[in-house]
């Protein structure tokens, strides 16, 4: 990608950029608008809203999971972006979406082998989005739907969430001696292969090969996490926070301990069922799990807060 910049003196500078993301990042940094608080560096982007409040916004696709299991794929698509809003210390307030499907009147004989009909995908996706948001008390305030033959084999399920946070209230610097704490959902095999599956080729055998990558949503657990994170933020109970997205603890703990180092004990991680291997525990994603760096003298305060909201807390190490 070539970026062309014309200076005030009429001079033209052409810069070659390797890919769309670096191009977007460079232009954003160059413009550096006053209202931009954070972009490309955290779980969600943050912009100014009022003198005292900022807005966090996150969107992502959940296409492959929704093609295999429309309700569950879209359900956890909402859960994932809500979790990312929590990852920047914001309280989620609304959802949005853009949905693209194959033609709803597509004749059955034109449907590829192993592919669900666009009507079935559409109905399941819409129900999944509504179900997760309703159980969190989050309205879907806008969206769009497009029908096109290019989406017969794989729909576009673009989920988004919006959150509010007081300006300057998102701590991002873990300190030496902080405890690594996990709150929220337990670990299961349904959270494995999500990242690799998202870019895999879709064919008739996909559901048998990686069907377990479609996670099982648990909005009630995430609702508890929302209440805990907001109160923990306001009480200053953590020094850093991140979501347990693709890669599970391996990415969340790895990011948090990037500069200081970290030691965790996977044997204490609560599981949905017995029999998981250490690598499965380490890699499993969850829509409803948050990792925090907690000062040792505030750990019991956080534990008490989690008990108030029936949210499971695990001290993983330091």
PDB file of C-alpha atoms in Angstrom:
ATOM      1  CA  UNK A   1       0.000   0.000   0.000  1.00  0.00           C
ATOM      2  CA  UNK A   2       1.311   3.438  -0.929  1.00  0.00           C
ATOM      3  CA  UNK A   3       0.557   6.448   1.287  1.00  0.00           C
ATOM      4  CA  UNK A   4       0.885   9.852  -0.378  1.00  0.00           C
ATOM      5  CA  UNK A   5       1.309  13.009   1.713  1.00  0.00           C
ATOM      6  CA  UNK A   6       1.377  16.521   0.274  1.00  0.00           C
ATOM      7  CA  UNK A   7       3.158  19.087   2.421  1.00  0.00           C
ATOM      8  CA  UNK A   8       2.269  22.761   2.853  1.00  0.00           C
ATOM      9  CA  UNK A   9       5.045  23.669   0.402  1.00  0.00           C
ATOM     10  CA  UNK A  10       3.603  21.376  -2.261  1.00  0.00           C
ATOM     11  CA  UNK A  11       6.168  18.621  -1.780  1.00  0.00           C
ATOM     12  CA  UNK A  12       4.882  15.064  -2.147  1.00  0.00           C
ATOM     13  CA  UNK A  13       6.105  12.182   0.006  1.00  0.00           C
ATOM     14  CA  UNK A  14       5.211   8.591  -0.929  1.00  0.00           C
ATOM     15  CA  UNK A  15       5.536   5.926   1.764  1.00  0.00           C
ATOM     16  CA  UNK A  16       5.130   2.192   1.144  1.00  0.00           C
ATOM     17  CA  UNK A  17       3.228   0.376   3.889  1.00  0.00           C
ATOM     18  CA  UNK A  18       3.117  -3.383   4.350  1.00  0.00           C
ATOM     19  CA  UNK A  19      -0.597  -4.114   4.731  1.00  0.00           C
ATOM     20  CA  UNK A  20      -3.811  -2.325   5.638  1.00  0.00           C
ATOM     21  CA  UNK A  21      -3.354  -2.396   9.430  1.00  0.00           C
ATOM     22  CA  UNK A  22       0.025  -0.617   9.410  1.00  0.00           C
ATOM     23  CA  UNK A  23      -1.470   1.917   6.993  1.00  0.00           C
ATOM     24  CA  UNK A  24      -4.408   2.638   9.275  1.00  0.00           C
ATOM     25  CA  UNK A  25      -2.141   2.832  12.307  1.00  0.00           C
ATOM     26  CA  UNK A  26       0.271   5.269  10.647  1.00  0.00           C
ATOM     27  CA  UNK A  27      -2.485   7.578   9.408  1.00  0.00           C
ATOM     28  CA  UNK A  28      -4.153   7.544  12.835  1.00  0.00           C
ATOM     29  CA  UNK A  29      -0.893   8.436  14.569  1.00  0.00           C
ATOM     30  CA  UNK A  30      -0.197  11.146  12.005  1.00  0.00           C
ATOM     31  CA  UNK A  31      -3.612  12.772  12.420  1.00  0.00           C
ATOM     32  CA  UNK A  32      -3.612  12.309  16.213  1.00  0.00           C
ATOM     33  CA  UNK A  33      -6.982  14.040  16.780  1.00  0.00           C
ATOM     34  CA  UNK A  34      -7.474  15.600  20.205  1.00  0.00           C
ATOM     35  CA  UNK A  35     -10.460  13.383  20.952  1.00  0.00           C
ATOM     36  CA  UNK A  36      -8.594  10.101  20.409  1.00  0.00           C
ATOM     37  CA  UNK A  37      -7.641   8.530  23.743  1.00  0.00           C
ATOM     38  CA  UNK A  38      -6.435   5.122  22.546  1.00  0.00           C
ATOM     39  CA  UNK A  39      -6.311   3.115  19.299  1.00  0.00           C
ATOM     40  CA  UNK A  40      -4.625  -0.118  18.179  1.00  0.00           C
ATOM     41  CA  UNK A  41      -3.038  -0.740  21.591  1.00  0.00           C
ATOM     42  CA  UNK A  42      -5.744  -2.275  23.789  1.00  0.00           C
ATOM     43  CA  UNK A  43      -8.835  -4.484  23.822  1.00  0.00           C
ATOM     44  CA  UNK A  44     -11.009  -1.632  22.478  1.00  0.00           C
ATOM     45  CA  UNK A  45     -10.585   1.846  21.064  1.00  0.00           C
ATOM     46  CA  UNK A  46     -11.312   4.828  23.329  1.00  0.00           C
ATOM     47  CA  UNK A  47     -12.432   8.327  22.315  1.00  0.00           C
ATOM     48  CA  UNK A  48     -13.458  11.424  24.270  1.00  0.00           C
ATOM     49  CA  UNK A  49     -17.180  11.886  24.974  1.00  0.00           C
ATOM     50  CA  UNK A  50     -17.462  14.671  27.556  1.00  0.00           C
ATOM     51  CA  UNK A  51     -14.936  16.448  29.746  1.00  0.00           C
ATOM     52  CA  UNK A  52     -15.290  13.660  32.309  1.00  0.00           C
ATOM     53  CA  UNK A  53     -16.301  10.569  30.306  1.00  0.00           C
ATOM     54  CA  UNK A  54     -14.765   8.542  27.487  1.00  0.00           C
ATOM     55  CA  UNK A  55     -16.382   6.087  25.068  1.00  0.00           C
ATOM     56  CA  UNK A  56     -14.915   2.653  24.367  1.00  0.00           C
ATOM     57  CA  UNK A  57     -15.885   0.911  21.127  1.00  0.00           C
ATOM     58  CA  UNK A  58     -15.059  -2.549  19.805  1.00  0.00           C
ATOM     59  CA  UNK A  59     -16.233  -4.518  16.780  1.00  0.00           C
ATOM     60  CA  UNK A  60     -15.179  -7.910  15.484  1.00  0.00           C
ATOM     61  CA  UNK A  61     -16.439 -10.653  13.206  1.00  0.00           C
ATOM     62  CA  UNK A  62     -17.768 -14.054  14.241  1.00  0.00           C
ATOM     63  CA  UNK A  63     -18.302 -15.436  10.756  1.00  0.00           C
ATOM     64  CA  UNK A  64     -17.134 -19.055  10.809  1.00  0.00           C
ATOM     65  CA  UNK A  65     -18.765 -19.929  14.158  1.00  0.00           C
ATOM     66  CA  UNK A  66     -22.048 -18.429  12.950  1.00  0.00           C
ATOM     67  CA  UNK A  67     -21.879 -20.426   9.717  1.00  0.00           C
ATOM     68  CA  UNK A  68     -21.661 -23.677  11.704  1.00  0.00           C
ATOM     69  CA  UNK A  69     -23.958 -22.856  14.621  1.00  0.00           C
ATOM     70  CA  UNK A  70     -25.724 -19.551  13.945  1.00  0.00           C
ATOM     71  CA  UNK A  71     -27.240 -18.997  17.387  1.00  0.00           C
ATOM     72  CA  UNK A  72     -24.127 -19.924  19.359  1.00  0.00           C
ATOM     73  CA  UNK A  73     -21.736 -18.180  16.982  1.00  0.00           C
ATOM     74  CA  UNK A  74     -23.556 -14.856  17.120  1.00  0.00           C
ATOM     75  CA  UNK A  75     -24.318 -15.280  20.825  1.00  0.00           C
ATOM     76  CA  UNK A  76     -20.652 -15.506  21.730  1.00  0.00           C
ATOM     77  CA  UNK A  77     -19.805 -12.824  19.169  1.00  0.00           C
ATOM     78  CA  UNK A  78     -21.687 -10.366  21.357  1.00  0.00           C
ATOM     79  CA  UNK A  79     -20.076 -11.835  24.473  1.00  0.00           C
ATOM     80  CA  UNK A  80     -16.615 -11.338  23.011  1.00  0.00           C
ATOM     81  CA  UNK A  81     -16.976  -7.642  22.220  1.00  0.00           C
ATOM     82  CA  UNK A  82     -18.634  -6.963  25.577  1.00  0.00           C
ATOM     83  CA  UNK A  83     -15.666  -8.691  27.221  1.00  0.00           C
ATOM     84  CA  UNK A  84     -13.305  -6.430  25.256  1.00  0.00           C
ATOM     85  CA  UNK A  85     -15.123  -3.356  26.558  1.00  0.00           C
ATOM     86  CA  UNK A  86     -14.541  -4.665  30.087  1.00  0.00           C
ATOM     87  CA  UNK A  87     -10.882  -5.106  29.144  1.00  0.00           C
ATOM     88  CA  UNK A  88     -10.493  -1.315  29.003  1.00  0.00           C
ATOM     89  CA  UNK A  89     -12.283  -0.783  32.333  1.00  0.00           C
ATOM     90  CA  UNK A  90     -15.496   0.499  30.696  1.00  0.00           C
ATOM     91  CA  UNK A  91     -19.100  -0.408  31.469  1.00  0.00           C
ATOM     92  CA  UNK A  92     -20.910  -1.736  28.366  1.00  0.00           C
ATOM     93  CA  UNK A  93     -24.020   0.289  27.513  1.00  0.00           C
ATOM     94  CA  UNK A  94     -25.101  -0.815  24.018  1.00  0.00           C
ATOM     95  CA  UNK A  95     -24.502  -3.197  21.105  1.00  0.00           C
ATOM     96  CA  UNK A  96     -24.480  -2.824  17.327  1.00  0.00           C
ATOM     97  CA  UNK A  97     -24.090  -5.157  14.357  1.00  0.00           C
ATOM     98  CA  UNK A  98     -23.728  -5.494  10.589  1.00  0.00           C
ATOM     99  CA  UNK A  99     -24.979  -8.807   9.172  1.00  0.00           C
ATOM    100  CA  UNK A 100     -24.491 -10.159   5.644  1.00  0.00           C
ATOM    101  CA  UNK A 101     -26.200 -13.361   4.432  1.00  0.00           C
ATOM    102  CA  UNK A 102     -26.887 -15.233   1.232  1.00  0.00           C
ATOM    103  CA  UNK A 103     -30.253 -14.588  -0.474  1.00  0.00           C
ATOM    104  CA  UNK A 104     -33.134 -15.656   1.773  1.00  0.00           C
ATOM    105  CA  UNK A 105     -34.973 -17.080  -1.257  1.00  0.00           C
ATOM    106  CA  UNK A 106     -32.019 -19.195  -2.426  1.00  0.00           C
ATOM    107  CA  UNK A 107     -33.300 -22.456  -4.018  1.00  0.00           C
ATOM    108  CA  UNK A 108     -32.258 -25.542  -2.051  1.00  0.00           C
ATOM    109  CA  UNK A 109     -30.612 -27.097  -5.114  1.00  0.00           C
ATOM    110  CA  UNK A 110     -28.132 -24.204  -5.234  1.00  0.00           C
ATOM    111  CA  UNK A 111     -27.025 -24.707  -1.651  1.00  0.00           C
ATOM    112  CA  UNK A 112     -23.466 -26.147  -1.416  1.00  0.00           C
ATOM    113  CA  UNK A 113     -23.018 -29.448   0.417  1.00  0.00           C
ATOM    114  CA  UNK A 114     -22.697 -29.021   4.175  1.00  0.00           C
ATOM    115  CA  UNK A 115     -23.833 -25.370   4.166  1.00  0.00           C
ATOM    116  CA  UNK A 116     -26.844 -24.175   6.141  1.00  0.00           C
ATOM    117  CA  UNK A 117     -29.518 -22.260   4.248  1.00  0.00           C
ATOM    118  CA  UNK A 118     -29.196 -18.459   4.553  1.00  0.00           C
ATOM    119  CA  UNK A 119     -32.638 -18.240   6.173  1.00  0.00           C
ATOM    120  CA  UNK A 120     -31.590 -20.625   8.924  1.00  0.00           C
ATOM    121  CA  UNK A 121     -28.326 -18.754   9.461  1.00  0.00           C
ATOM    122  CA  UNK A 122     -30.110 -15.385   9.536  1.00  0.00           C
ATOM    123  CA  UNK A 123     -32.764 -16.482  12.011  1.00  0.00           C
ATOM    124  CA  UNK A 124     -30.200 -18.104  14.311  1.00  0.00           C
ATOM    125  CA  UNK A 125     -27.812 -15.145  14.202  1.00  0.00           C
ATOM    126  CA  UNK A 126     -30.519 -12.584  14.966  1.00  0.00           C
ATOM    127  CA  UNK A 127     -31.805 -14.729  17.834  1.00  0.00           C
ATOM    128  CA  UNK A 128     -28.289 -15.254  19.219  1.00  0.00           C
ATOM    129  CA  UNK A 129     -27.449 -11.554  19.205  1.00  0.00           C
ATOM    130  CA  UNK A 130     -30.730 -10.650  20.881  1.00  0.00           C
ATOM    131  CA  UNK A 131     -30.478 -13.406  23.476  1.00  0.00           C
ATOM    132  CA  UNK A 132     -27.027 -12.442  24.766  1.00  0.00           C
ATOM    133  CA  UNK A 133     -27.699  -8.715  24.780  1.00  0.00           C
ATOM    134  CA  UNK A 134     -31.080  -9.075  26.477  1.00  0.00           C
ATOM    135  CA  UNK A 135     -29.633 -11.141  29.321  1.00  0.00           C
ATOM    136  CA  UNK A 136     -27.032  -8.437  29.918  1.00  0.00           C
ATOM    137  CA  UNK A 137     -29.604  -5.655  29.699  1.00  0.00           C
ATOM    138  CA  UNK A 138     -27.825  -4.201  26.646  1.00  0.00           C
ATOM    139  CA  UNK A 139     -29.910  -2.856  23.743  1.00  0.00           C
ATOM    140  CA  UNK A 140     -28.840  -3.291  20.128  1.00  0.00           C
ATOM    141  CA  UNK A 141     -29.222   0.348  19.135  1.00  0.00           C
ATOM    142  CA  UNK A 142     -28.493   0.120  15.406  1.00  0.00           C
ATOM    143  CA  UNK A 143     -27.318  -2.208  12.686  1.00  0.00           C
ATOM    144  CA  UNK A 144     -27.568  -3.251   9.051  1.00  0.00           C
ATOM    145  CA  UNK A 145     -28.504  -6.369   7.071  1.00  0.00           C
ATOM    146  CA  UNK A 146     -27.292  -7.173   3.547  1.00  0.00           C
ATOM    147  CA  UNK A 147     -28.216 -10.116   1.306  1.00  0.00           C
ATOM    148  CA  UNK A 148     -25.767 -11.179  -1.415  1.00  0.00           C
ATOM    149  CA  UNK A 149     -24.772 -14.451  -3.067  1.00  0.00           C
ATOM    150  CA  UNK A 150     -21.183 -13.908  -1.959  1.00  0.00           C
ATOM    151  CA  UNK A 151     -22.252 -14.752   1.597  1.00  0.00           C
ATOM    152  CA  UNK A 152     -23.914 -18.114   0.863  1.00  0.00           C
ATOM    153  CA  UNK A 153     -20.969 -20.188   2.067  1.00  0.00           C
ATOM    154  CA  UNK A 154     -19.892 -17.942   4.907  1.00  0.00           C
ATOM    155  CA  UNK A 155     -21.930 -15.082   6.418  1.00  0.00           C
ATOM    156  CA  UNK A 156     -20.498 -11.840   7.754  1.00  0.00           C
ATOM    157  CA  UNK A 157     -21.494 -11.445  11.407  1.00  0.00           C
ATOM    158  CA  UNK A 158     -19.995  -8.172  12.578  1.00  0.00           C
ATOM    159  CA  UNK A 159     -20.721  -7.612  16.274  1.00  0.00           C
ATOM    160  CA  UNK A 160     -19.952  -4.437  18.184  1.00  0.00           C
ATOM    161  CA  UNK A 161     -20.269  -2.998  21.689  1.00  0.00           C
ATOM    162  CA  UNK A 162     -20.026   0.462  23.214  1.00  0.00           C
ATOM    163  CA  UNK A 163     -18.991   1.334  26.774  1.00  0.00           C
ATOM    164  CA  UNK A 164     -18.525   4.310  29.090  1.00  0.00           C
ATOM    165  CA  UNK A 165     -15.678   5.013  31.503  1.00  0.00           C
ATOM    166  CA  UNK A 166     -14.490   8.045  33.484  1.00  0.00           C
ATOM    167  CA  UNK A 167     -11.566   9.742  31.775  1.00  0.00           C
ATOM    168  CA  UNK A 168      -8.237   8.423  33.052  1.00  0.00           C
ATOM    169  CA  UNK A 169      -9.804   5.522  34.975  1.00  0.00           C
ATOM    170  CA  UNK A 170      -8.252   2.647  32.987  1.00  0.00           C
ATOM    171  CA  UNK A 171      -5.044   1.437  34.720  1.00  0.00           C
ATOM    172  CA  UNK A 172      -2.558  -0.321  32.434  1.00  0.00           C
ATOM    173  CA  UNK A 173       0.634  -0.803  34.462  1.00  0.00           C
ATOM    174  CA  UNK A 174       1.035  -3.995  36.515  1.00  0.00           C
ATOM    175  CA  UNK A 175       3.537  -3.713  39.346  1.00  0.00           C
ATOM    176  CA  UNK A 176       6.088  -6.099  40.823  1.00  0.00           C
ATOM    177  CA  UNK A 177       4.384  -8.364  43.355  1.00  0.00           C
ATOM    178  CA  UNK A 178       0.866  -8.016  41.916  1.00  0.00           C
ATOM    179  CA  UNK A 179      -1.250 -11.164  42.001  1.00  0.00           C
ATOM    180  CA  UNK A 180      -2.473 -12.536  38.667  1.00  0.00           C
ATOM    181  CA  UNK A 181      -6.206 -12.996  39.190  1.00  0.00           C
ATOM    182  CA  UNK A 182      -8.833 -14.539  36.931  1.00  0.00           C
ATOM    183  CA  UNK A 183     -12.531 -13.756  37.373  1.00  0.00           C
ATOM    184  CA  UNK A 184     -15.562 -15.132  35.568  1.00  0.00           C
ATOM    185  CA  UNK A 185     -16.114 -18.224  33.452  1.00  0.00           C
ATOM    186  CA  UNK A 186     -14.497 -21.604  33.902  1.00  0.00           C
ATOM    187  CA  UNK A 187     -12.224 -23.246  31.335  1.00  0.00           C
ATOM    188  CA  UNK A 188     -13.483 -25.830  28.860  1.00  0.00           C
ATOM    189  CA  UNK A 189     -12.506 -27.338  25.514  1.00  0.00           C
ATOM    190  CA  UNK A 190     -15.119 -25.253  23.701  1.00  0.00           C
ATOM    191  CA  UNK A 191     -12.725 -22.299  23.845  1.00  0.00           C
ATOM    192  CA  UNK A 192      -9.892 -24.015  21.947  1.00  0.00           C
ATOM    193  CA  UNK A 193      -9.060 -23.409  18.245  1.00  0.00           C
ATOM    194  CA  UNK A 194     -11.153 -20.229  18.048  1.00  0.00           C
ATOM    195  CA  UNK A 195      -8.334 -18.103  16.602  1.00  0.00           C
ATOM    196  CA  UNK A 196      -7.107 -20.667  14.053  1.00  0.00           C
ATOM    197  CA  UNK A 197     -10.667 -21.629  13.123  1.00  0.00           C
ATOM    198  CA  UNK A 198     -11.542 -18.030  12.264  1.00  0.00           C
ATOM    199  CA  UNK A 199      -9.189 -18.122   9.266  1.00  0.00           C
ATOM    200  CA  UNK A 200      -9.693 -21.770   8.275  1.00  0.00           C
ATOM    201  CA  UNK A 201     -11.157 -22.848   4.931  1.00  0.00           C
ATOM    202  CA  UNK A 202     -14.860 -23.666   5.153  1.00  0.00           C
ATOM    203  CA  UNK A 203     -16.001 -26.905   3.507  1.00  0.00           C
ATOM    204  CA  UNK A 204     -18.378 -29.820   4.085  1.00  0.00           C
ATOM    205  CA  UNK A 205     -16.090 -31.347   6.720  1.00  0.00           C
ATOM    206  CA  UNK A 206     -15.532 -28.220   8.794  1.00  0.00           C
ATOM    207  CA  UNK A 207     -18.246 -28.944  11.356  1.00  0.00           C
ATOM    208  CA  UNK A 208     -16.713 -32.344  12.164  1.00  0.00           C
ATOM    209  CA  UNK A 209     -13.144 -31.036  12.244  1.00  0.00           C
ATOM    210  CA  UNK A 210     -13.493 -27.893  14.359  1.00  0.00           C
ATOM    211  CA  UNK A 211     -17.120 -27.709  15.452  1.00  0.00           C
ATOM    212  CA  UNK A 212     -16.034 -27.570  19.099  1.00  0.00           C
ATOM    213  CA  UNK A 213     -14.469 -24.155  18.433  1.00  0.00           C
ATOM    214  CA  UNK A 214     -17.967 -22.655  18.607  1.00  0.00           C
ATOM    215  CA  UNK A 215     -18.073 -21.646  22.245  1.00  0.00           C
ATOM    216  CA  UNK A 216     -20.954 -21.937  24.680  1.00  0.00           C
ATOM    217  CA  UNK A 217     -22.149 -18.515  25.792  1.00  0.00           C
ATOM    218  CA  UNK A 218     -22.873 -17.698  29.436  1.00  0.00           C
ATOM    219  CA  UNK A 219     -24.246 -14.139  29.593  1.00  0.00           C
ATOM    220  CA  UNK A 220     -25.294 -14.416  33.241  1.00  0.00           C
ATOM    221  CA  UNK A 221     -21.659 -14.943  34.256  1.00  0.00           C
ATOM    222  CA  UNK A 222     -20.590 -11.995  32.110  1.00  0.00           C
ATOM    223  CA  UNK A 223     -23.263  -9.830  33.715  1.00  0.00           C
ATOM    224  CA  UNK A 224     -21.598 -10.506  37.062  1.00  0.00           C
ATOM    225  CA  UNK A 225     -18.208  -9.586  35.597  1.00  0.00           C
ATOM    226  CA  UNK A 226     -19.614  -6.257  34.381  1.00  0.00           C
ATOM    227  CA  UNK A 227     -20.714  -5.331  37.885  1.00  0.00           C
ATOM    228  CA  UNK A 228     -17.445  -6.476  39.469  1.00  0.00           C
ATOM    229  CA  UNK A 229     -15.153  -4.704  36.993  1.00  0.00           C
ATOM    230  CA  UNK A 230     -16.941  -1.361  37.318  1.00  0.00           C
ATOM    231  CA  UNK A 231     -16.793  -1.441  41.109  1.00  0.00           C
ATOM    232  CA  UNK A 232     -13.229  -2.753  41.210  1.00  0.00           C
ATOM    233  CA  UNK A 233     -12.152   0.041  38.860  1.00  0.00           C
ATOM    234  CA  UNK A 234     -13.768   2.739  40.978  1.00  0.00           C
ATOM    235  CA  UNK A 235     -12.238   1.284  44.156  1.00  0.00           C
ATOM    236  CA  UNK A 236      -8.752   1.009  42.635  1.00  0.00           C
ATOM    237  CA  UNK A 237      -8.540  -2.754  43.192  1.00  0.00           C
ATOM    238  CA  UNK A 238      -6.325  -3.535  40.178  1.00  0.00           C
ATOM    239  CA  UNK A 239      -3.285  -2.141  38.390  1.00  0.00           C
ATOM    240  CA  UNK A 240      -4.029  -3.695  34.992  1.00  0.00           C
ATOM    241  CA  UNK A 241      -6.815  -5.620  33.292  1.00  0.00           C
ATOM    242  CA  UNK A 242      -7.248  -7.582  30.065  1.00  0.00           C
ATOM    243  CA  UNK A 243      -9.708 -10.016  28.554  1.00  0.00           C
ATOM    244  CA  UNK A 244      -9.156 -13.747  28.128  1.00  0.00           C
ATOM    245  CA  UNK A 245      -9.754 -13.802  24.375  1.00  0.00           C
ATOM    246  CA  UNK A 246      -8.141 -15.863  21.625  1.00  0.00           C
ATOM    247  CA  UNK A 247      -5.279 -17.833  23.142  1.00  0.00           C
ATOM    248  CA  UNK A 248      -6.864 -17.790  26.594  1.00  0.00           C
ATOM    249  CA  UNK A 249      -4.482 -17.386  29.511  1.00  0.00           C
ATOM    250  CA  UNK A 250      -1.485 -17.669  27.174  1.00  0.00           C
ATOM    251  CA  UNK A 251      -2.287 -14.305  25.603  1.00  0.00           C
ATOM    252  CA  UNK A 252      -3.883 -12.569  28.605  1.00  0.00           C
ATOM    253  CA  UNK A 253      -1.203 -13.512  31.132  1.00  0.00           C
ATOM    254  CA  UNK A 254       1.534 -13.160  28.521  1.00  0.00           C
ATOM    255  CA  UNK A 255       0.502  -9.594  27.687  1.00  0.00           C
ATOM    256  CA  UNK A 256       0.174  -8.640  31.332  1.00  0.00           C
ATOM    257  CA  UNK A 257       3.571 -10.058  32.263  1.00  0.00           C
ATOM    258  CA  UNK A 258       5.387  -8.932  29.131  1.00  0.00           C
ATOM    259  CA  UNK A 259       7.655  -6.459  30.912  1.00  0.00           C
ATOM    260  CA  UNK A 260       7.846  -7.858  34.459  1.00  0.00           C
ATOM    261  CA  UNK A 261       7.579 -11.615  33.958  1.00  0.00           C
ATOM    262  CA  UNK A 262       4.921 -13.795  35.546  1.00  0.00           C
ATOM    263  CA  UNK A 263       4.505 -17.207  37.170  1.00  0.00           C
ATOM    264  CA  UNK A 264       1.129 -18.961  37.257  1.00  0.00           C
ATOM    265  CA  UNK A 265      -0.159 -22.318  38.504  1.00  0.00           C
ATOM    266  CA  UNK A 266      -2.545 -23.942  36.013  1.00  0.00           C
ATOM    267  CA  UNK A 267      -3.471 -26.610  38.564  1.00  0.00           C
ATOM    268  CA  UNK A 268      -5.685 -24.107  40.415  1.00  0.00           C
ATOM    269  CA  UNK A 269      -7.666 -23.021  37.332  1.00  0.00           C
ATOM    270  CA  UNK A 270     -11.364 -23.953  37.730  1.00  0.00           C
ATOM    271  CA  UNK A 271     -12.578 -26.263  34.950  1.00  0.00           C
ATOM    272  CA  UNK A 272     -16.000 -26.923  33.462  1.00  0.00           C
ATOM    273  CA  UNK A 273     -15.238 -30.651  33.640  1.00  0.00           C
ATOM    274  CA  UNK A 274     -12.209 -32.847  34.492  1.00  0.00           C
ATOM    275  CA  UNK A 275      -9.699 -34.243  32.039  1.00  0.00           C
ATOM    276  CA  UNK A 276      -8.257 -31.135  30.363  1.00  0.00           C
ATOM    277  CA  UNK A 277      -4.569 -31.192  29.514  1.00  0.00           C
ATOM    278  CA  UNK A 278      -2.345 -28.301  30.691  1.00  0.00           C
ATOM    279  CA  UNK A 279      -2.031 -26.932  27.155  1.00  0.00           C
ATOM    280  CA  UNK A 280      -5.821 -26.926  26.816  1.00  0.00           C
ATOM    281  CA  UNK A 281      -6.197 -24.971  30.061  1.00  0.00           C
ATOM    282  CA  UNK A 282      -3.520 -22.532  28.900  1.00  0.00           C
ATOM    283  CA  UNK A 283      -5.046 -21.876  25.464  1.00  0.00           C
ATOM    284  CA  UNK A 284      -8.806 -22.016  25.995  1.00  0.00           C
ATOM    285  CA  UNK A 285     -10.677 -18.771  25.289  1.00  0.00           C
ATOM    286  CA  UNK A 286     -13.780 -17.631  27.175  1.00  0.00           C
ATOM    287  CA  UNK A 287     -16.218 -14.816  26.465  1.00  0.00           C
ATOM    288  CA  UNK A 288     -16.792 -14.360  30.181  1.00  0.00           C
ATOM    289  CA  UNK A 289     -13.302 -14.377  31.711  1.00  0.00           C
ATOM    290  CA  UNK A 290     -11.161 -11.400  32.753  1.00  0.00           C
ATOM    291  CA  UNK A 291      -7.556 -11.337  34.034  1.00  0.00           C
ATOM    292  CA  UNK A 292      -6.343  -8.636  36.443  1.00  0.00           C
ATOM    293  CA  UNK A 293      -3.087  -7.595  38.106  1.00  0.00           C
ATOM    294  CA  UNK A 294      -4.147  -7.064  41.722  1.00  0.00           C
ATOM    295  CA  UNK A 295      -2.072  -5.559  44.563  1.00  0.00           C
ATOM    296  CA  UNK A 296      -1.714  -8.215  47.292  1.00  0.00           C
ATOM    297  CA  UNK A 297      -3.257  -5.942  49.910  1.00  0.00           C
ATOM    298  CA  UNK A 298      -6.401  -5.487  47.772  1.00  0.00           C
ATOM    299  CA  UNK A 299      -6.938  -9.140  46.866  1.00  0.00           C
ATOM    300  CA  UNK A 300      -9.373  -9.859  49.698  1.00  0.00           C
ATOM    301  CA  UNK A 301     -11.369  -6.741  48.833  1.00  0.00           C
ATOM    302  CA  UNK A 302     -11.712  -7.998  45.269  1.00  0.00           C
ATOM    303  CA  UNK A 303     -12.594 -11.488  46.498  1.00  0.00           C
ATOM    304  CA  UNK A 304     -15.348 -10.061  48.684  1.00  0.00           C
ATOM    305  CA  UNK A 305     -16.694  -8.035  45.761  1.00  0.00           C
ATOM    306  CA  UNK A 306     -16.762 -11.137  43.559  1.00  0.00           C
ATOM    307  CA  UNK A 307     -18.639 -13.061  46.241  1.00  0.00           C
ATOM    308  CA  UNK A 308     -21.255 -10.296  46.353  1.00  0.00           C
ATOM    309  CA  UNK A 309     -21.952 -10.819  42.639  1.00  0.00           C
ATOM    310  CA  UNK A 310     -21.476 -14.610  42.593  1.00  0.00           C
ATOM    311  CA  UNK A 311     -18.411 -14.334  40.337  1.00  0.00           C
ATOM    312  CA  UNK A 312     -15.677 -16.950  40.691  1.00  0.00           C
ATOM    313  CA  UNK A 313     -12.194 -15.595  41.478  1.00  0.00           C
ATOM    314  CA  UNK A 314      -8.953 -17.539  41.123  1.00  0.00           C
ATOM    315  CA  UNK A 315      -5.511 -16.405  42.288  1.00  0.00           C
ATOM    316  CA  UNK A 316      -3.246 -17.833  39.565  1.00  0.00           C
ATOM    317  CA  UNK A 317       0.140 -16.585  40.762  1.00  0.00           C
ATOM    318  CA  UNK A 318       2.259 -13.457  40.542  1.00  0.00           C
TER     319      UNK A 318
END
